[in-house]
PDB file of C-alpha atoms in Angstrom:
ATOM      1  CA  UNK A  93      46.852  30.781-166.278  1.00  0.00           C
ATOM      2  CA  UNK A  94      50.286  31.360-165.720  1.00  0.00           C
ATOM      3  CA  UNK A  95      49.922  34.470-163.113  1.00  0.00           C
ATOM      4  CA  UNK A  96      47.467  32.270-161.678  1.00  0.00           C
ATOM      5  CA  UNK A  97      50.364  29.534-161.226  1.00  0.00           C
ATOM      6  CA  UNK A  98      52.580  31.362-160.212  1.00  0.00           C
ATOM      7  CA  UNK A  99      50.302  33.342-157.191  1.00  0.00           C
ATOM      8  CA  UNK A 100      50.032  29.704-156.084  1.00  0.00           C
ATOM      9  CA  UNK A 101      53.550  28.674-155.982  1.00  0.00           C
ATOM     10  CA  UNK A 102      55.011  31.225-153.881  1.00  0.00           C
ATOM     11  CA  UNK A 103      56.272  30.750-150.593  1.00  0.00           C
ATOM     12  CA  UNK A 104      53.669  32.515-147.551  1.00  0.00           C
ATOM     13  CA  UNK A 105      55.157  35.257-145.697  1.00  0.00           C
ATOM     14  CA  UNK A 106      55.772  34.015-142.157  1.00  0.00           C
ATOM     15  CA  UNK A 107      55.335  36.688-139.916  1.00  0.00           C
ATOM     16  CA  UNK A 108      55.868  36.303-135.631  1.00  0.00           C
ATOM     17  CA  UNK A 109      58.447  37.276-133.438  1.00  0.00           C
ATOM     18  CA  UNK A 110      62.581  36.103-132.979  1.00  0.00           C
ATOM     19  CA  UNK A 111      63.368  34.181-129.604  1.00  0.00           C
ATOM     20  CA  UNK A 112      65.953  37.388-128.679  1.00  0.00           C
ATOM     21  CA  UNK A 113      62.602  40.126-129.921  1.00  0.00           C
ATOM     22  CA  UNK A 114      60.629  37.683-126.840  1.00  0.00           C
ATOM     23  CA  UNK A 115      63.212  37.972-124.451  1.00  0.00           C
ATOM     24  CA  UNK A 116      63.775  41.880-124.484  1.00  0.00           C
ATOM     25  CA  UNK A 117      59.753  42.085-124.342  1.00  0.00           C
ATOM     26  CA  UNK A 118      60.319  39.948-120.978  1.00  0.00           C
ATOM     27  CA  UNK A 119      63.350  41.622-119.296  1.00  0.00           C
ATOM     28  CA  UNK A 120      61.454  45.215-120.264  1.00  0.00           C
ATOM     29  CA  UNK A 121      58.298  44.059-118.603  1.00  0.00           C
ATOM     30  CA  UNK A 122      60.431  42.584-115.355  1.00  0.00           C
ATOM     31  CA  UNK A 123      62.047  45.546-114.657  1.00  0.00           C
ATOM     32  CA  UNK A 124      58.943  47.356-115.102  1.00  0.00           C
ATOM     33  CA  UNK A 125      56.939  45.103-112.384  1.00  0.00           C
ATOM     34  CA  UNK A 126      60.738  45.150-110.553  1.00  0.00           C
ATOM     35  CA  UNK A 127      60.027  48.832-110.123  1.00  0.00           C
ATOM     36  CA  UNK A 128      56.200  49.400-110.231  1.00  0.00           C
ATOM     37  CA  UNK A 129      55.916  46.375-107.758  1.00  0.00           C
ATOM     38  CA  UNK A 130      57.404  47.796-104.399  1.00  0.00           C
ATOM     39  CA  UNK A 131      55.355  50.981-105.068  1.00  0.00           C
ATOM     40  CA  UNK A 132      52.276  49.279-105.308  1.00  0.00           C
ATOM     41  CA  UNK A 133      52.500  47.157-102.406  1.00  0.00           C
ATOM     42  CA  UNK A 134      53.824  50.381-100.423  1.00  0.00           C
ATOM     43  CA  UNK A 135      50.781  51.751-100.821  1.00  0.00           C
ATOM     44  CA  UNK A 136      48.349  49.298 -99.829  1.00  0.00           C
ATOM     45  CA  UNK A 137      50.195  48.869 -97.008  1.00  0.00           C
ATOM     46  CA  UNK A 138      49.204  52.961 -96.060  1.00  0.00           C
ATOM     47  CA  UNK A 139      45.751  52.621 -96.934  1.00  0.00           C
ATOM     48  CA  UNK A 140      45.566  49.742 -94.769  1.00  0.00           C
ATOM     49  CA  UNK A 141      46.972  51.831 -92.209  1.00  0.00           C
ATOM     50  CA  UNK A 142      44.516  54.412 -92.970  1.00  0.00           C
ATOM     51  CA  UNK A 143      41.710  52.447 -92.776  1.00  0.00           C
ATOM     52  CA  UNK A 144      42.274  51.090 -89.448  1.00  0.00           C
ATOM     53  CA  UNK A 145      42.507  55.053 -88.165  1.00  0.00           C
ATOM     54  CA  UNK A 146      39.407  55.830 -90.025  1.00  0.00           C
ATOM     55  CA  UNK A 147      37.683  52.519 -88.267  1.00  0.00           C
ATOM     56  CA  UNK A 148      38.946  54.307 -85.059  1.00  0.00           C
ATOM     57  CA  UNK A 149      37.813  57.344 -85.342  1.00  0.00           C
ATOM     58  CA  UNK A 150      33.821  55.956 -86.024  1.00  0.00           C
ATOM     59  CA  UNK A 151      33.982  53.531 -83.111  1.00  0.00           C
ATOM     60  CA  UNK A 152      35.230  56.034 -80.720  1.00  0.00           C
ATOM     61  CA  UNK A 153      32.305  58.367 -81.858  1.00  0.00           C
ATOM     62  CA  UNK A 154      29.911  55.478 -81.531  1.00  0.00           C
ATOM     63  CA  UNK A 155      31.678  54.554 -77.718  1.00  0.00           C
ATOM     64  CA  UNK A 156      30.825  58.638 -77.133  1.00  0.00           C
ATOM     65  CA  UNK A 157      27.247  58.669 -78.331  1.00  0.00           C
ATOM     66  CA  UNK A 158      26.804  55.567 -75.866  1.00  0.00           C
ATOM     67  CA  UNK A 159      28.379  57.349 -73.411  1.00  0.00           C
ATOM     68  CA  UNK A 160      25.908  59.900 -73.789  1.00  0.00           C
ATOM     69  CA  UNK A 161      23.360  58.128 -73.598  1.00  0.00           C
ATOM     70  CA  UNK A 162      24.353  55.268 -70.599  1.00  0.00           C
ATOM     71  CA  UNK A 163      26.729  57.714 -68.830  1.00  0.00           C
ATOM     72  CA  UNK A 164      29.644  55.960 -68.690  1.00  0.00           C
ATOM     73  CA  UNK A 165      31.501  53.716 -71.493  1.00  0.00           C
ATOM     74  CA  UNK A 166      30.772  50.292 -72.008  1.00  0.00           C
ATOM     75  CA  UNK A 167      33.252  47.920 -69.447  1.00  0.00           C
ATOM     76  CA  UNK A 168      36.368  46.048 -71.063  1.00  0.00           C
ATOM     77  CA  UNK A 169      33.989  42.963 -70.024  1.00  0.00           C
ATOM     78  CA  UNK A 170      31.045  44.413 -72.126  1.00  0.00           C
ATOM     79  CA  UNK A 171      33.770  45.113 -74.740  1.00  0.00           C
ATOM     80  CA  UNK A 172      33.197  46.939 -78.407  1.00  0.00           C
ATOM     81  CA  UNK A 173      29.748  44.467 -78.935  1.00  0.00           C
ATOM     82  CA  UNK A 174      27.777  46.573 -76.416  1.00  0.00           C
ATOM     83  CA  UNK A 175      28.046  49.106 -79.833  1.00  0.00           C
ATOM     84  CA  UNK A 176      25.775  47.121 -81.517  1.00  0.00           C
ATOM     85  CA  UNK A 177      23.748  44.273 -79.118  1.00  0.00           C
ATOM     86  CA  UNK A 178      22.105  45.136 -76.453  1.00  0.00           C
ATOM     87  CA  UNK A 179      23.498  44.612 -72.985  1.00  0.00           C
ATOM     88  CA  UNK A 180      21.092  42.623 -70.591  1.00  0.00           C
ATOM     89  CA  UNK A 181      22.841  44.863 -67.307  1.00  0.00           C
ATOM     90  CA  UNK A 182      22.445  48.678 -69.290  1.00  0.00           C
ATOM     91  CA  UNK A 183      18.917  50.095 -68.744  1.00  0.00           C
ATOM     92  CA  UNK A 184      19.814  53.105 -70.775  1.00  0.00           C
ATOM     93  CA  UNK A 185      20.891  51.372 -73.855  1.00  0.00           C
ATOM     94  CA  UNK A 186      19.832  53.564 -77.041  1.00  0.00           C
ATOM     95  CA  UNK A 187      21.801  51.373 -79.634  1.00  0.00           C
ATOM     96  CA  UNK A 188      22.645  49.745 -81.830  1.00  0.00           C
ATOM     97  CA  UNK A 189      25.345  52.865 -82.268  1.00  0.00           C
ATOM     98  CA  UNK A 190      27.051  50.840 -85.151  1.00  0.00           C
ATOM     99  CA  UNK A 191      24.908  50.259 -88.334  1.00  0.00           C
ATOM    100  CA  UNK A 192      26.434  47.034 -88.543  1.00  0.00           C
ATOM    101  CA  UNK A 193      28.568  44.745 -85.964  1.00  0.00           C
ATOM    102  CA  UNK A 194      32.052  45.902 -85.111  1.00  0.00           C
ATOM    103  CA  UNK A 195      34.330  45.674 -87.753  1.00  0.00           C
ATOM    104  CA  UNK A 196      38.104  43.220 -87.648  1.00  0.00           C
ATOM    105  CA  UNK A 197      40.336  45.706 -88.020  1.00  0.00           C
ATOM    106  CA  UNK A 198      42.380  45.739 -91.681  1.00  0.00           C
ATOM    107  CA  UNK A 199      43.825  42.975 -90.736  1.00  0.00           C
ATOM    108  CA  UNK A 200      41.286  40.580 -90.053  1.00  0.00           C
ATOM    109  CA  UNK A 201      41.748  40.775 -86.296  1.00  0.00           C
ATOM    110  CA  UNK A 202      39.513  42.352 -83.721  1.00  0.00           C
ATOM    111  CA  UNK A 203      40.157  45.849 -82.477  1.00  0.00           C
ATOM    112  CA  UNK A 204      41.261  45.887 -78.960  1.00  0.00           C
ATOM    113  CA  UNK A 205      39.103  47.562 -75.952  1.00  0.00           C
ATOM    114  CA  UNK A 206      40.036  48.326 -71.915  1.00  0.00           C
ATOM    115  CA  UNK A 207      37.999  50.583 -69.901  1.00  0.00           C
ATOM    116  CA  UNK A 208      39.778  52.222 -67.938  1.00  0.00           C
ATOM    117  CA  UNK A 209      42.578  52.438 -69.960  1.00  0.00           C
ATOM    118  CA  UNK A 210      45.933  53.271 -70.041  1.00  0.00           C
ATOM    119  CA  UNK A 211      45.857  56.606 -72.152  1.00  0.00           C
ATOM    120  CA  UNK A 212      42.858  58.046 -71.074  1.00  0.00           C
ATOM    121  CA  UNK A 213      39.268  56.358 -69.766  1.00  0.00           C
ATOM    122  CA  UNK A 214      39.641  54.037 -72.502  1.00  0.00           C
ATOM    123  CA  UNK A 215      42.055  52.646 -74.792  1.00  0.00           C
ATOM    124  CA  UNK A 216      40.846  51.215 -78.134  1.00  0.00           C
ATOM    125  CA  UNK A 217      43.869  49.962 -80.402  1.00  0.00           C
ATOM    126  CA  UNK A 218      45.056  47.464 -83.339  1.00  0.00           C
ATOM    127  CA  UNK A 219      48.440  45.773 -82.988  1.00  0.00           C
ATOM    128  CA  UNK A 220      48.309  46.793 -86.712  1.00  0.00           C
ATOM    129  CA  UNK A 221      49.623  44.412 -89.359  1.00  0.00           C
ATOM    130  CA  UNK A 222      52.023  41.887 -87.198  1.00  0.00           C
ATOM    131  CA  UNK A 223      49.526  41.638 -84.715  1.00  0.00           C
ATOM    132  CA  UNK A 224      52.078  41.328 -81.946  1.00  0.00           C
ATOM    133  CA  UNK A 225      52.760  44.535 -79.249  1.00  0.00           C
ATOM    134  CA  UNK A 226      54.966  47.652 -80.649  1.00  0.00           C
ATOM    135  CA  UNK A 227      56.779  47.365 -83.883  1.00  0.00           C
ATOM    136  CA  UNK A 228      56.784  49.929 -86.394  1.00  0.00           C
ATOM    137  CA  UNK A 229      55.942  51.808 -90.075  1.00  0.00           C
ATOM    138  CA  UNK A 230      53.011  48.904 -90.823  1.00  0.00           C
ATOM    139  CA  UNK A 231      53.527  46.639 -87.948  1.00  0.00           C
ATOM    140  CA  UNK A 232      53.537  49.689 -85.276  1.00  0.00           C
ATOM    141  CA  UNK A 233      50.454  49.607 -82.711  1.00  0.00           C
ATOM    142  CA  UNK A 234      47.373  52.113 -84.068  1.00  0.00           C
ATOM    143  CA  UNK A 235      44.994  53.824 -81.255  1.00  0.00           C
ATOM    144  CA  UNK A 236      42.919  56.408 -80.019  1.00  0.00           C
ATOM    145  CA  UNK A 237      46.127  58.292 -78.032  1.00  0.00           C
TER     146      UNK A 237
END
């Protein structure tokens, strides 16, 4: 009866963690995300940058298939949609050349299209991730030149 007491009586073992064990578990985790972080976002920032030359490359093989086909590329005033719809003034239309519309660029904005162009008959481009003319690394201008 007495061990049975005594079992009863003592005091639980509290178990957990000391404010300073917390904090060292927080600054180690900080400058893990401190360092991990900018390397991260670095490269989503290049496969963004991809993507938008990959997107470029398929639409300019789609804008030379319906070249093939019409004989001539689609006008800036027809612009990238004559890929996929049907224009009313193009009797040799054998689209849709896209399997589905034409994509924003990585962005979320539309790829830019001039026939004639300045680089060559046409000029298809992204003003990449600042959207504005020139810049560089991310923000720099992405075509087919």
């Amino acid at each position: 009866m007495k061990a049975a007491m005594g079992r009863s009586m003592q005091k639980p073992v509290q178990q957990g963690f000391t404010l300073l064990e917390l904090l060292v578990v927080m600054v180690i985790i900080g400058l893990l995300a401190g360092y991990v972080a900018p390397r991260y976002f670095a490269q989503v920032g290049k496969a963004e940058v991809k993507t938008a030359r990959a997107q470029i490359d398929a639409l300019e093989k789609a804008l030379d298939q319906y070249r093939l086909d019409t004989g001539h590329y689609p006008s800036t005033e027809q612009s990238l949609t004559a890929l996929f719809t049907h224009p009313a003034d193009e009797p040799k239309w054998e689209g849709p050349y896209l399997k589905k519309g034409v994509p924003a660029d990585p962005w979320g904005r539309p790829y830019q299209y001039r026939q004639p162009g300045e680089h060559g008959e046409y000029d298809l481009f992204s003003y990449g991730k600042d959207g504005q003319t020139g810049g560089s690394g991310e923000d720099a201008d992405l075509g087919n030149w």
